[in-house]
Amino acid sequence: MSATSDFYLAQAEKCAAEAAESALTQVRDRNLRAAQAWRTMAERLILTEATRARQVAAATAKAQATADAA
């Protein structure tokens, strides 16, 4: 199973909601840290996907240029 940025963001929202509902400071802080960690993972995955898409586009353009030159 491959995780998606939507999944990570949903988990972050869940943790943030649990933090808002918590009356206990330690539980709230733990959930806020978890929410931040999920957001960080989502941001990294989004960046990785964007980089991969740019690399694929560049490789496709290079292959097309090579084919056109032949």
PDB file of N, CA, C and O in Angstrom:
ATOM      1  N   MET A   1       0.837  -1.183   0.000  1.00  0.00           N
ATOM      2  CA  MET A   1       0.000   0.000   0.000  1.00  0.00           C
ATOM      3  C   MET A   1       0.877   1.240   0.000  1.00  0.00           C
ATOM      4  O   MET A   1       1.809   1.350   0.785  1.00  0.00           O
ATOM      5  N   SER A   2       0.575   2.131  -0.871  1.00  0.00           N
ATOM      6  CA  SER A   2       1.328   3.362  -0.969  1.00  0.00           C
ATOM      7  C   SER A   2       0.551   4.492  -0.298  1.00  0.00           C
ATOM      8  O   SER A   2      -0.628   4.700  -0.581  1.00  0.00           O
ATOM      9  N   ALA A   3       1.207   5.191   0.587  1.00  0.00           N
ATOM     10  CA  ALA A   3       0.563   6.311   1.276  1.00  0.00           C
ATOM     11  C   ALA A   3       0.479   7.503   0.338  1.00  0.00           C
ATOM     12  O   ALA A   3       1.341   7.706  -0.520  1.00  0.00           O
ATOM     13  N   THR A   4      -0.562   8.286   0.496  1.00  0.00           N
ATOM     14  CA  THR A   4      -0.727   9.482  -0.316  1.00  0.00           C
ATOM     15  C   THR A   4      -0.685  10.712   0.568  1.00  0.00           C
ATOM     16  O   THR A   4      -0.885  10.630   1.784  1.00  0.00           O
ATOM     17  N   SER A   5      -0.450  11.837  -0.053  1.00  0.00           N
ATOM     18  CA  SER A   5      -0.426  13.078   0.708  1.00  0.00           C
ATOM     19  C   SER A   5      -1.802  13.367   1.311  1.00  0.00           C
ATOM     20  O   SER A   5      -1.890  13.923   2.413  1.00  0.00           O
ATOM     21  N   ASP A   6      -2.863  12.957   0.630  1.00  0.00           N
ATOM     22  CA  ASP A   6      -4.208  13.136   1.189  1.00  0.00           C
ATOM     23  C   ASP A   6      -4.369  12.356   2.492  1.00  0.00           C
ATOM     24  O   ASP A   6      -4.970  12.845   3.452  1.00  0.00           O
ATOM     25  N   PHE A   7      -3.828  11.140   2.527  1.00  0.00           N
ATOM     26  CA  PHE A   7      -3.890  10.342   3.753  1.00  0.00           C
ATOM     27  C   PHE A   7      -3.134  11.037   4.875  1.00  0.00           C
ATOM     28  O   PHE A   7      -3.626  11.147   6.006  1.00  0.00           O
ATOM     29  N   TYR A   8      -1.932  11.508   4.579  1.00  0.00           N
ATOM     30  CA  TYR A   8      -1.123  12.192   5.590  1.00  0.00           C
ATOM     31  C   TYR A   8      -1.841  13.435   6.110  1.00  0.00           C
ATOM     32  O   TYR A   8      -1.844  13.708   7.317  1.00  0.00           O
ATOM     33  N   LEU A   9      -2.425  14.199   5.208  1.00  0.00           N
ATOM     34  CA  LEU A   9      -3.129  15.412   5.625  1.00  0.00           C
ATOM     35  C   LEU A   9      -4.374  15.079   6.448  1.00  0.00           C
ATOM     36  O   LEU A   9      -4.696  15.791   7.408  1.00  0.00           O
ATOM     37  N   ALA A  10      -5.050  13.994   6.100  1.00  0.00           N
ATOM     38  CA  ALA A  10      -6.221  13.576   6.878  1.00  0.00           C
ATOM     39  C   ALA A  10      -5.799  13.175   8.294  1.00  0.00           C
ATOM     40  O   ALA A  10      -6.487  13.510   9.270  1.00  0.00           O
ATOM     41  N   GLN A  11      -4.680  12.482   8.400  1.00  0.00           N
ATOM     42  CA  GLN A  11      -4.183  12.101   9.718  1.00  0.00           C
ATOM     43  C   GLN A  11      -3.803  13.340  10.529  1.00  0.00           C
ATOM     44  O   GLN A  11      -4.048  13.399  11.732  1.00  0.00           O
ATOM     45  N   ALA A  12      -3.205  14.322   9.868  1.00  0.00           N
ATOM     46  CA  ALA A  12      -2.833  15.563  10.556  1.00  0.00           C
ATOM     47  C   ALA A  12      -4.076  16.265  11.091  1.00  0.00           C
ATOM     48  O   ALA A  12      -4.083  16.756  12.236  1.00  0.00           O
ATOM     49  N   GLU A  13      -5.116  16.307  10.292  1.00  0.00           N
ATOM     50  CA  GLU A  13      -6.362  16.937  10.734  1.00  0.00           C
ATOM     51  C   GLU A  13      -6.982  16.176  11.905  1.00  0.00           C
ATOM     52  O   GLU A  13      -7.504  16.781  12.844  1.00  0.00           O
ATOM     53  N   LYS A  14      -6.917  14.866  11.848  1.00  0.00           N
ATOM     54  CA  LYS A  14      -7.447  14.040  12.926  1.00  0.00           C
ATOM     55  C   LYS A  14      -6.704  14.328  14.231  1.00  0.00           C
ATOM     56  O   LYS A  14      -7.324  14.516  15.283  1.00  0.00           O
ATOM     57  N   CYS A  15      -5.399  14.384  14.162  1.00  0.00           N
ATOM     58  CA  CYS A  15      -4.599  14.670  15.354  1.00  0.00           C
ATOM     59  C   CYS A  15      -4.866  16.080  15.879  1.00  0.00           C
ATOM     60  O   CYS A  15      -4.947  16.292  17.092  1.00  0.00           O
ATOM     61  N   ALA A  16      -5.008  17.032  14.971  1.00  0.00           N
ATOM     62  CA  ALA A  16      -5.289  18.402  15.386  1.00  0.00           C
ATOM     63  C   ALA A  16      -6.658  18.488  16.068  1.00  0.00           C
ATOM     64  O   ALA A  16      -6.814  19.187  17.079  1.00  0.00           O
ATOM     65  N   ALA A  17      -7.638  17.767  15.544  1.00  0.00           N
ATOM     66  CA  ALA A  17      -8.967  17.760  16.157  1.00  0.00           C
ATOM     67  C   ALA A  17      -8.918  17.119  17.538  1.00  0.00           C
ATOM     68  O   ALA A  17      -9.543  17.623  18.489  1.00  0.00           O
ATOM     69  N   GLU A  18      -8.182  16.026  17.658  1.00  0.00           N
ATOM     70  CA  GLU A  18      -8.048  15.371  18.953  1.00  0.00           C
ATOM     71  C   GLU A  18      -7.335  16.281  19.952  1.00  0.00           C
ATOM     72  O   GLU A  18      -7.671  16.294  21.136  1.00  0.00           O
ATOM     73  N   ALA A  19      -6.371  17.042  19.472  1.00  0.00           N
ATOM     74  CA  ALA A  19      -5.668  17.983  20.345  1.00  0.00           C
ATOM     75  C   ALA A  19      -6.625  19.069  20.838  1.00  0.00           C
ATOM     76  O   ALA A  19      -6.602  19.440  22.016  1.00  0.00           O
ATOM     77  N   ALA A  20      -7.464  19.552  19.953  1.00  0.00           N
ATOM     78  CA  ALA A  20      -8.409  20.603  20.328  1.00  0.00           C
ATOM     79  C   ALA A  20      -9.433  20.100  21.347  1.00  0.00           C
ATOM     80  O   ALA A  20      -9.897  20.868  22.196  1.00  0.00           O
ATOM     81  N   GLU A  21      -9.768  18.825  21.271  1.00  0.00           N
ATOM     82  CA  GLU A  21     -10.766  18.249  22.172  1.00  0.00           C
ATOM     83  C   GLU A  21     -10.193  17.845  23.525  1.00  0.00           C
ATOM     84  O   GLU A  21     -10.937  17.626  24.468  1.00  0.00           O
ATOM     85  N   SER A  22      -8.877  17.734  23.611  1.00  0.00           N
ATOM     86  CA  SER A  22      -8.253  17.209  24.818  1.00  0.00           C
ATOM     87  C   SER A  22      -8.174  18.264  25.925  1.00  0.00           C
ATOM     88  O   SER A  22      -7.803  19.413  25.697  1.00  0.00           O
ATOM     89  N   ALA A  23      -8.499  17.821  27.120  1.00  0.00           N
ATOM     90  CA  ALA A  23      -8.377  18.695  28.289  1.00  0.00           C
ATOM     91  C   ALA A  23      -7.012  18.528  28.948  1.00  0.00           C
ATOM     92  O   ALA A  23      -6.609  19.373  29.750  1.00  0.00           O
ATOM     93  N   LEU A  24      -6.315  17.465  28.604  1.00  0.00           N
ATOM     94  CA  LEU A  24      -5.015  17.179  29.213  1.00  0.00           C
ATOM     95  C   LEU A  24      -3.884  17.784  28.380  1.00  0.00           C
ATOM     96  O   LEU A  24      -3.792  17.557  27.177  1.00  0.00           O
ATOM     97  N   THR A  25      -3.049  18.545  29.028  1.00  0.00           N
ATOM     98  CA  THR A  25      -1.966  19.255  28.344  1.00  0.00           C
ATOM     99  C   THR A  25      -1.028  18.309  27.608  1.00  0.00           C
ATOM    100  O   THR A  25      -0.676  18.551  26.452  1.00  0.00           O
ATOM    101  N   GLN A  26      -0.629  17.232  28.272  1.00  0.00           N
ATOM    102  CA  GLN A  26       0.319  16.304  27.656  1.00  0.00           C
ATOM    103  C   GLN A  26      -0.284  15.613  26.434  1.00  0.00           C
ATOM    104  O   GLN A  26       0.396  15.427  25.424  1.00  0.00           O
ATOM    105  N   VAL A  27      -1.547  15.265  26.524  1.00  0.00           N
ATOM    106  CA  VAL A  27      -2.217  14.622  25.389  1.00  0.00           C
ATOM    107  C   VAL A  27      -2.368  15.620  24.245  1.00  0.00           C
ATOM    108  O   VAL A  27      -2.134  15.289  23.084  1.00  0.00           O
ATOM    109  N   ARG A  28      -2.726  16.848  24.560  1.00  0.00           N
ATOM    110  CA  ARG A  28      -2.859  17.885  23.538  1.00  0.00           C
ATOM    111  C   ARG A  28      -1.520  18.120  22.839  1.00  0.00           C
ATOM    112  O   ARG A  28      -1.445  18.160  21.612  1.00  0.00           O
ATOM    113  N   ASP A  29      -0.464  18.241  23.631  1.00  0.00           N
ATOM    114  CA  ASP A  29       0.864  18.463  23.051  1.00  0.00           C
ATOM    115  C   ASP A  29       1.302  17.292  22.173  1.00  0.00           C
ATOM    116  O   ASP A  29       1.867  17.498  21.097  1.00  0.00           O
ATOM    117  N   ARG A  30       1.031  16.079  22.635  1.00  0.00           N
ATOM    118  CA  ARG A  30       1.388  14.895  21.843  1.00  0.00           C
ATOM    119  C   ARG A  30       0.655  14.901  20.505  1.00  0.00           C
ATOM    120  O   ARG A  30       1.248  14.646  19.459  1.00  0.00           O
ATOM    121  N   ASN A  31      -0.627  15.231  20.538  1.00  0.00           N
ATOM    122  CA  ASN A  31      -1.401  15.265  19.299  1.00  0.00           C
ATOM    123  C   ASN A  31      -0.958  16.398  18.385  1.00  0.00           C
ATOM    124  O   ASN A  31      -0.958  16.240  17.160  1.00  0.00           O
ATOM    125  N   LEU A  32      -0.576  17.517  18.951  1.00  0.00           N
ATOM    126  CA  LEU A  32      -0.074  18.621  18.120  1.00  0.00           C
ATOM    127  C   LEU A  32       1.250  18.245  17.459  1.00  0.00           C
ATOM    128  O   LEU A  32       1.477  18.563  16.287  1.00  0.00           O
ATOM    129  N   ARG A  33       2.109  17.553  18.195  1.00  0.00           N
ATOM    130  CA  ARG A  33       3.377  17.087  17.598  1.00  0.00           C
ATOM    131  C   ARG A  33       3.106  16.074  16.494  1.00  0.00           C
ATOM    132  O   ARG A  33       3.745  16.117  15.431  1.00  0.00           O
ATOM    133  N   ALA A  34       2.163  15.180  16.742  1.00  0.00           N
ATOM    134  CA  ALA A  34       1.822  14.181  15.725  1.00  0.00           C
ATOM    135  C   ALA A  34       1.248  14.854  14.484  1.00  0.00           C
ATOM    136  O   ALA A  34       1.587  14.481  13.356  1.00  0.00           O
ATOM    137  N   ALA A  35       0.388  15.842  14.679  1.00  0.00           N
ATOM    138  CA  ALA A  35      -0.196  16.560  13.539  1.00  0.00           C
ATOM    139  C   ALA A  35       0.901  17.224  12.713  1.00  0.00           C
ATOM    140  O   ALA A  35       0.883  17.164  11.475  1.00  0.00           O
ATOM    141  N   GLN A  36       1.872  17.828  13.388  1.00  0.00           N
ATOM    142  CA  GLN A  36       2.968  18.463  12.664  1.00  0.00           C
ATOM    143  C   GLN A  36       3.797  17.434  11.903  1.00  0.00           C
ATOM    144  O   GLN A  36       4.213  17.672  10.771  1.00  0.00           O
ATOM    145  N   ALA A  37       4.023  16.280  12.510  1.00  0.00           N
ATOM    146  CA  ALA A  37       4.783  15.223  11.836  1.00  0.00           C
ATOM    147  C   ALA A  37       4.047  14.744  10.581  1.00  0.00           C
ATOM    148  O   ALA A  37       4.665  14.560   9.521  1.00  0.00           O
ATOM    149  N   TRP A  38       2.727  14.555  10.671  1.00  0.00           N
ATOM    150  CA  TRP A  38       1.936  14.141   9.498  1.00  0.00           C
ATOM    151  C   TRP A  38       2.006  15.201   8.406  1.00  0.00           C
ATOM    152  O   TRP A  38       2.138  14.880   7.226  1.00  0.00           O
ATOM    153  N   ARG A  39       1.918  16.475   8.787  1.00  0.00           N
ATOM    154  CA  ARG A  39       2.002  17.552   7.783  1.00  0.00           C
ATOM    155  C   ARG A  39       3.368  17.556   7.102  1.00  0.00           C
ATOM    156  O   ARG A  39       3.463  17.752   5.890  1.00  0.00           O
ATOM    157  N   THR A  40       4.412  17.347   7.881  1.00  0.00           N
ATOM    158  CA  THR A  40       5.766  17.304   7.322  1.00  0.00           C
ATOM    159  C   THR A  40       5.904  16.160   6.323  1.00  0.00           C
ATOM    160  O   THR A  40       6.472  16.336   5.235  1.00  0.00           O
ATOM    161  N   MET A  41       5.364  14.998   6.674  1.00  0.00           N
ATOM    162  CA  MET A  41       5.409  13.863   5.746  1.00  0.00           C
ATOM    163  C   MET A  41       4.639  14.175   4.467  1.00  0.00           C
ATOM    164  O   MET A  41       5.086  13.843   3.366  1.00  0.00           O
ATOM    165  N   ALA A  42       3.501  14.841   4.595  1.00  0.00           N
ATOM    166  CA  ALA A  42       2.708  15.203   3.414  1.00  0.00           C
ATOM    167  C   ALA A  42       3.487  16.175   2.535  1.00  0.00           C
ATOM    168  O   ALA A  42       3.534  16.014   1.312  1.00  0.00           O
ATOM    169  N   GLU A  43       4.103  17.175   3.152  1.00  0.00           N
ATOM    170  CA  GLU A  43       4.875  18.159   2.390  1.00  0.00           C
ATOM    171  C   GLU A  43       6.033  17.494   1.654  1.00  0.00           C
ATOM    172  O   GLU A  43       6.298  17.812   0.489  1.00  0.00           O
ATOM    173  N   ARG A  44       6.713  16.576   2.315  1.00  0.00           N
ATOM    174  CA  ARG A  44       7.831  15.868   1.676  1.00  0.00           C
ATOM    175  C   ARG A  44       7.354  15.018   0.509  1.00  0.00           C
ATOM    176  O   ARG A  44       8.005  14.964  -0.536  1.00  0.00           O
ATOM    177  N   LEU A  45       6.236  14.349   0.692  1.00  0.00           N
ATOM    178  CA  LEU A  45       5.700  13.515  -0.385  1.00  0.00           C
ATOM    179  C   LEU A  45       5.268  14.369  -1.570  1.00  0.00           C
ATOM    180  O   LEU A  45       5.535  14.018  -2.724  1.00  0.00           O
ATOM    181  N   ILE A  46       4.635  15.497  -1.300  1.00  0.00           N
ATOM    182  CA  ILE A  46       4.218  16.402  -2.379  1.00  0.00           C
ATOM    183  C   ILE A  46       5.443  16.901  -3.139  1.00  0.00           C
ATOM    184  O   ILE A  46       5.449  16.926  -4.380  1.00  0.00           O
ATOM    185  N   LEU A  47       6.486  17.269  -2.422  1.00  0.00           N
ATOM    186  CA  LEU A  47       7.724  17.725  -3.067  1.00  0.00           C
ATOM    187  C   LEU A  47       8.355  16.613  -3.895  1.00  0.00           C
ATOM    188  O   LEU A  47       8.785  16.833  -5.033  1.00  0.00           O
ATOM    189  N   THR A  48       8.377  15.409  -3.357  1.00  0.00           N
ATOM    190  CA  THR A  48       8.936  14.264  -4.085  1.00  0.00           C
ATOM    191  C   THR A  48       8.153  13.987  -5.360  1.00  0.00           C
ATOM    192  O   THR A  48       8.736  13.755  -6.426  1.00  0.00           O
ATOM    193  N   GLU A  49       6.826  14.021  -5.263  1.00  0.00           N
ATOM    194  CA  GLU A  49       5.987  13.776  -6.443  1.00  0.00           C
ATOM    195  C   GLU A  49       6.203  14.857  -7.502  1.00  0.00           C
ATOM    196  O   GLU A  49       6.250  14.557  -8.695  1.00  0.00           O
ATOM    197  N   ALA A  50       6.346  16.105  -7.088  1.00  0.00           N
ATOM    198  CA  ALA A  50       6.573  17.194  -8.034  1.00  0.00           C
ATOM    199  C   ALA A  50       7.930  17.038  -8.712  1.00  0.00           C
ATOM    200  O   ALA A  50       8.052  17.226  -9.929  1.00  0.00           O
ATOM    201  N   THR A  51       8.942  16.685  -7.942  1.00  0.00           N
ATOM    202  CA  THR A  51      10.281  16.481  -8.504  1.00  0.00           C
ATOM    203  C   THR A  51      10.278  15.332  -9.503  1.00  0.00           C
ATOM    204  O   THR A  51      10.844  15.433 -10.592  1.00  0.00           O
ATOM    205  N   ARG A  52       9.613  14.245  -9.129  1.00  0.00           N
ATOM    206  CA  ARG A  52       9.525  13.092 -10.020  1.00  0.00           C
ATOM    207  C   ARG A  52       8.807  13.460 -11.322  1.00  0.00           C
ATOM    208  O   ARG A  52       9.233  13.064 -12.408  1.00  0.00           O
ATOM    209  N   ALA A  53       7.747  14.224 -11.220  1.00  0.00           N
ATOM    210  CA  ALA A  53       6.994  14.634 -12.414  1.00  0.00           C
ATOM    211  C   ALA A  53       7.870  15.493 -13.330  1.00  0.00           C
ATOM    212  O   ALA A  53       7.833  15.337 -14.557  1.00  0.00           O
ATOM    213  N   ARG A  54       8.663  16.395 -12.744  1.00  0.00           N
ATOM    214  CA  ARG A  54       9.569  17.224 -13.551  1.00  0.00           C
ATOM    215  C   ARG A  54      10.621  16.363 -14.242  1.00  0.00           C
ATOM    216  O   ARG A  54      10.948  16.583 -15.404  1.00  0.00           O
ATOM    217  N   GLN A  55      11.142  15.366 -13.537  1.00  0.00           N
ATOM    218  CA  GLN A  55      12.157  14.486 -14.120  1.00  0.00           C
ATOM    219  C   GLN A  55      11.578  13.669 -15.271  1.00  0.00           C
ATOM    220  O   GLN A  55      12.230  13.499 -16.303  1.00  0.00           O
ATOM    221  N   VAL A  56      10.378  13.172 -15.093  1.00  0.00           N
ATOM    222  CA  VAL A  56       9.724  12.402 -16.151  1.00  0.00           C
ATOM    223  C   VAL A  56       9.467  13.300 -17.364  1.00  0.00           C
ATOM    224  O   VAL A  56       9.698  12.890 -18.507  1.00  0.00           O
ATOM    225  N   ALA A  57       9.008  14.523 -17.124  1.00  0.00           N
ATOM    226  CA  ALA A  57       8.751  15.454 -18.225  1.00  0.00           C
ATOM    227  C   ALA A  57      10.039  15.779 -18.972  1.00  0.00           C
ATOM    228  O   ALA A  57      10.052  15.836 -20.211  1.00  0.00           O
ATOM    229  N   ALA A  58      11.119  15.970 -18.239  1.00  0.00           N
ATOM    230  CA  ALA A  58      12.401  16.270 -18.884  1.00  0.00           C
ATOM    231  C   ALA A  58      12.883  15.076 -19.702  1.00  0.00           C
ATOM    232  O   ALA A  58      13.383  15.247 -20.825  1.00  0.00           O
ATOM    233  N   ALA A  59      12.748  13.881 -19.156  1.00  0.00           N
ATOM    234  CA  ALA A  59      13.176  12.683 -19.886  1.00  0.00           C
ATOM    235  C   ALA A  59      12.332  12.475 -21.134  1.00  0.00           C
ATOM    236  O   ALA A  59      12.854  12.107 -22.203  1.00  0.00           O
ATOM    237  N   THR A  60      11.044  12.734 -21.037  1.00  0.00           N
ATOM    238  CA  THR A  60      10.151  12.598 -22.191  1.00  0.00           C
ATOM    239  C   THR A  60      10.519  13.618 -23.265  1.00  0.00           C
ATOM    240  O   THR A  60      10.560  13.280 -24.450  1.00  0.00           O
ATOM    241  N   ALA A  61      10.791  14.847 -22.853  1.00  0.00           N
ATOM    242  CA  ALA A  61      11.165  15.890 -23.816  1.00  0.00           C
ATOM    243  C   ALA A  61      12.488  15.540 -24.491  1.00  0.00           C
ATOM    244  O   ALA A  61      12.638  15.736 -25.696  1.00  0.00           O
ATOM    245  N   LYS A  62      13.421  15.000 -23.724  1.00  0.00           N
ATOM    246  CA  LYS A  62      14.717  14.619 -24.291  1.00  0.00           C
ATOM    247  C   LYS A  62      14.530  13.475 -25.292  1.00  0.00           C
ATOM    248  O   LYS A  62      15.116  13.495 -26.383  1.00  0.00           O
ATOM    249  N   ALA A  63      13.727  12.500 -24.948  1.00  0.00           N
ATOM    250  CA  ALA A  63      13.473  11.374 -25.854  1.00  0.00           C
ATOM    251  C   ALA A  63      12.785  11.848 -27.122  1.00  0.00           C
ATOM    252  O   ALA A  63      13.093  11.392 -28.225  1.00  0.00           O
ATOM    253  N   GLN A  64      11.857  12.783 -26.968  1.00  0.00           N
ATOM    254  CA  GLN A  64      11.151  13.320 -28.147  1.00  0.00           C
ATOM    255  C   GLN A  64      12.099  14.100 -29.031  1.00  0.00           C
ATOM    256  O   GLN A  64      12.055  13.975 -30.265  1.00  0.00           O
ATOM    257  N   ALA A  65      12.994  14.873 -28.425  1.00  0.00           N
ATOM    258  CA  ALA A  65      13.968  15.640 -29.211  1.00  0.00           C
ATOM    259  C   ALA A  65      14.916  14.703 -29.953  1.00  0.00           C
ATOM    260  O   ALA A  65      15.266  14.957 -31.105  1.00  0.00           O
ATOM    261  N   THR A  66      15.309  13.637 -29.309  1.00  0.00           N
ATOM    262  CA  THR A  66      16.184  12.645 -29.938  1.00  0.00           C
ATOM    263  C   THR A  66      15.466  11.976 -31.108  1.00  0.00           C
ATOM    264  O   THR A  66      16.053  11.773 -32.186  1.00  0.00           O
ATOM    265  N   ALA A  67      14.206  11.638 -30.898  1.00  0.00           N
ATOM    266  CA  ALA A  67      13.419  10.997 -31.963  1.00  0.00           C
ATOM    267  C   ALA A  67      13.194  11.949 -33.131  1.00  0.00           C
ATOM    268  O   ALA A  67      13.248  11.532 -34.300  1.00  0.00           O
ATOM    269  N   ASP A  68      12.974  13.219 -32.848  1.00  0.00           N
ATOM    270  CA  ASP A  68      12.761  14.210 -33.918  1.00  0.00           C
ATOM    271  C   ASP A  68      14.044  14.446 -34.712  1.00  0.00           C
ATOM    272  O   ASP A  68      13.986  14.710 -35.918  1.00  0.00           O
ATOM    273  N   ALA A  69      15.187  14.344 -34.049  1.00  0.00           N
ATOM    274  CA  ALA A  69      16.471  14.576 -34.714  1.00  0.00           C
ATOM    275  C   ALA A  69      16.848  13.403 -35.615  1.00  0.00           C
ATOM    276  O   ALA A  69      17.630  13.556 -36.552  1.00  0.00           O
ATOM    277  N   ALA A  70      16.306  12.261 -35.349  1.00  0.00           N
ATOM    278  CA  ALA A  70      16.689  11.058 -36.109  1.00  0.00           C
ATOM    279  C   ALA A  70      15.979  10.952 -37.429  1.00  0.00           C
ATOM    280  O   ALA A  70      15.295  11.546 -38.022  1.00  0.00           O
TER     281      ALA A  70
END
